[in-house]
């Protein structure tokens, strides 16, 4: 054996020994390297803590498989990568991609089954070099754990956005959607939510979709304030067993005793979400022969309480040029009646500009006869979550509201320094009781004047939480407007509010993650289709061929000596 061969064998042996040693050492350490610029595959601490809670096999079926359009292949790829990341930290997470339309004989049965589980498909238009076709896609996944099942939405609805924009927004939400679903089925419900009743609040059927969504993660039940009149102390003790109280569009005056119960609930750390109409005005009241009605202030006896906490809901209506579409009959009435779509300025369509996790990356949110909110200085931190557009203004009440406003012509000069009116505000801090230095409506031994750090969310429109009813008086999806056919992000916004108020493990903060998805510009690709093919396919092959020729020539020259 020549000296050269001995050296080669020795080098090979040393290399193998080093690799075996490194492999043995690495088995005791676990680390994954994320080389992406935005660290999109680096799971948050919250996600990692949720993954650790999976002690038994968790099976996930992902319905993004088959002949998908280009944008959805990107969503499929990002979903696969993220699930692989989850699986790397916990082998109990088992996932598979399924094509529900693969077998034509069984596809209809599969579609019906998915429909029954609430997994609705979307029909998208695929544009391939000018040729358009319709494709059905199920952007959903189902997770099963210990006989419990939860749906995972993979595509984020963004009204008015292109498919590409929806995919980009969906990838932003992907980690949150998956972590939230795993958390729902692996963690036992602990937090309790009270839906306040007794002051003319919305009926259960009117907020059914919201209640169903909350019930997936929290215990929820009605709490009637009528009992305060007979047993105020007992009512307060019962309410304090809840973690969050939701007051959804009250229409009747609160007594001072009821206010004391709610006040002490807040001072002692109970979270609250207020959805309050300060003006009495309903859309249905406009559908009469004159198309006119009167909007007038509603006195709920809450102004002094809100003022103490640091905000005020004004008895006015916000009129916004960025309104929601409404269809009205035009022309002759009768069998030939035609309907035309108009912009309804008293239903602001709000797109969040705040970077707060509650509203970050949300689409349009529909209000209906909302009022403006003023914030007051009192040491409480206040964050405006939602506000009207630049071209909006307040209309004082009482005021006549007429459907003919849809024909009104305006210009930017009508809205000088009147816009950006707060419609939803988050308040955080230690709240002082409104009954501080005042005579109490009822005697309370445990009365507190100031309490623990707390959070309040106030929304100046009770209809934001209200789902419409179909012709059979069954609730439709929260945020879906049957008149226009648009689906707004009302449900996601409200659920984010609930999760933020109750979330102790920081799940909502995952929404703050910023991702960058470099996508091809389709228009530019179509304009230079042949050039793009040469650059992306031909050029790499040419470079590889040149490298092979040069390498072969170099080897022949080296070993021919």
mmCIF file of N, CA and C in Angstrom, residues 129 410 424 472 541:
data_model
loop_
_atom_site.group_PDB
_atom_site.id
_atom_site.type_symbol
_atom_site.label_atom_id
_atom_site.label_comp_id
_atom_site.label_asym_id
_atom_site.label_seq_id
_atom_site.Cartn_x
_atom_site.Cartn_y
_atom_site.Cartn_z
ATOM 1 N N UNK A 129 -51.992 32.834 -17.427
ATOM 2 C CA UNK A 129 -51.657 33.465 -18.706
ATOM 3 C C UNK A 129 -52.905 33.918 -19.466
ATOM 4 N N UNK A 410 -70.322 65.235 -1.144
ATOM 5 C CA UNK A 410 -69.421 65.894 -0.191
ATOM 6 C C UNK A 410 -68.026 66.024 -0.805
ATOM 7 N N UNK A 424 -63.302 52.435 19.618
ATOM 8 C CA UNK A 424 -63.024 51.375 20.591
ATOM 9 C C UNK A 424 -61.714 51.695 21.294
ATOM 10 N N UNK A 472 -85.104 31.787 8.289
ATOM 11 C CA UNK A 472 -85.651 30.818 9.246
ATOM 12 C C UNK A 472 -85.348 31.219 10.691
ATOM 13 N N UNK A 541 -29.681 25.796 -15.504
ATOM 14 C CA UNK A 541 -29.213 24.611 -16.248
ATOM 15 C C UNK A 541 -27.943 24.951 -17.022
#
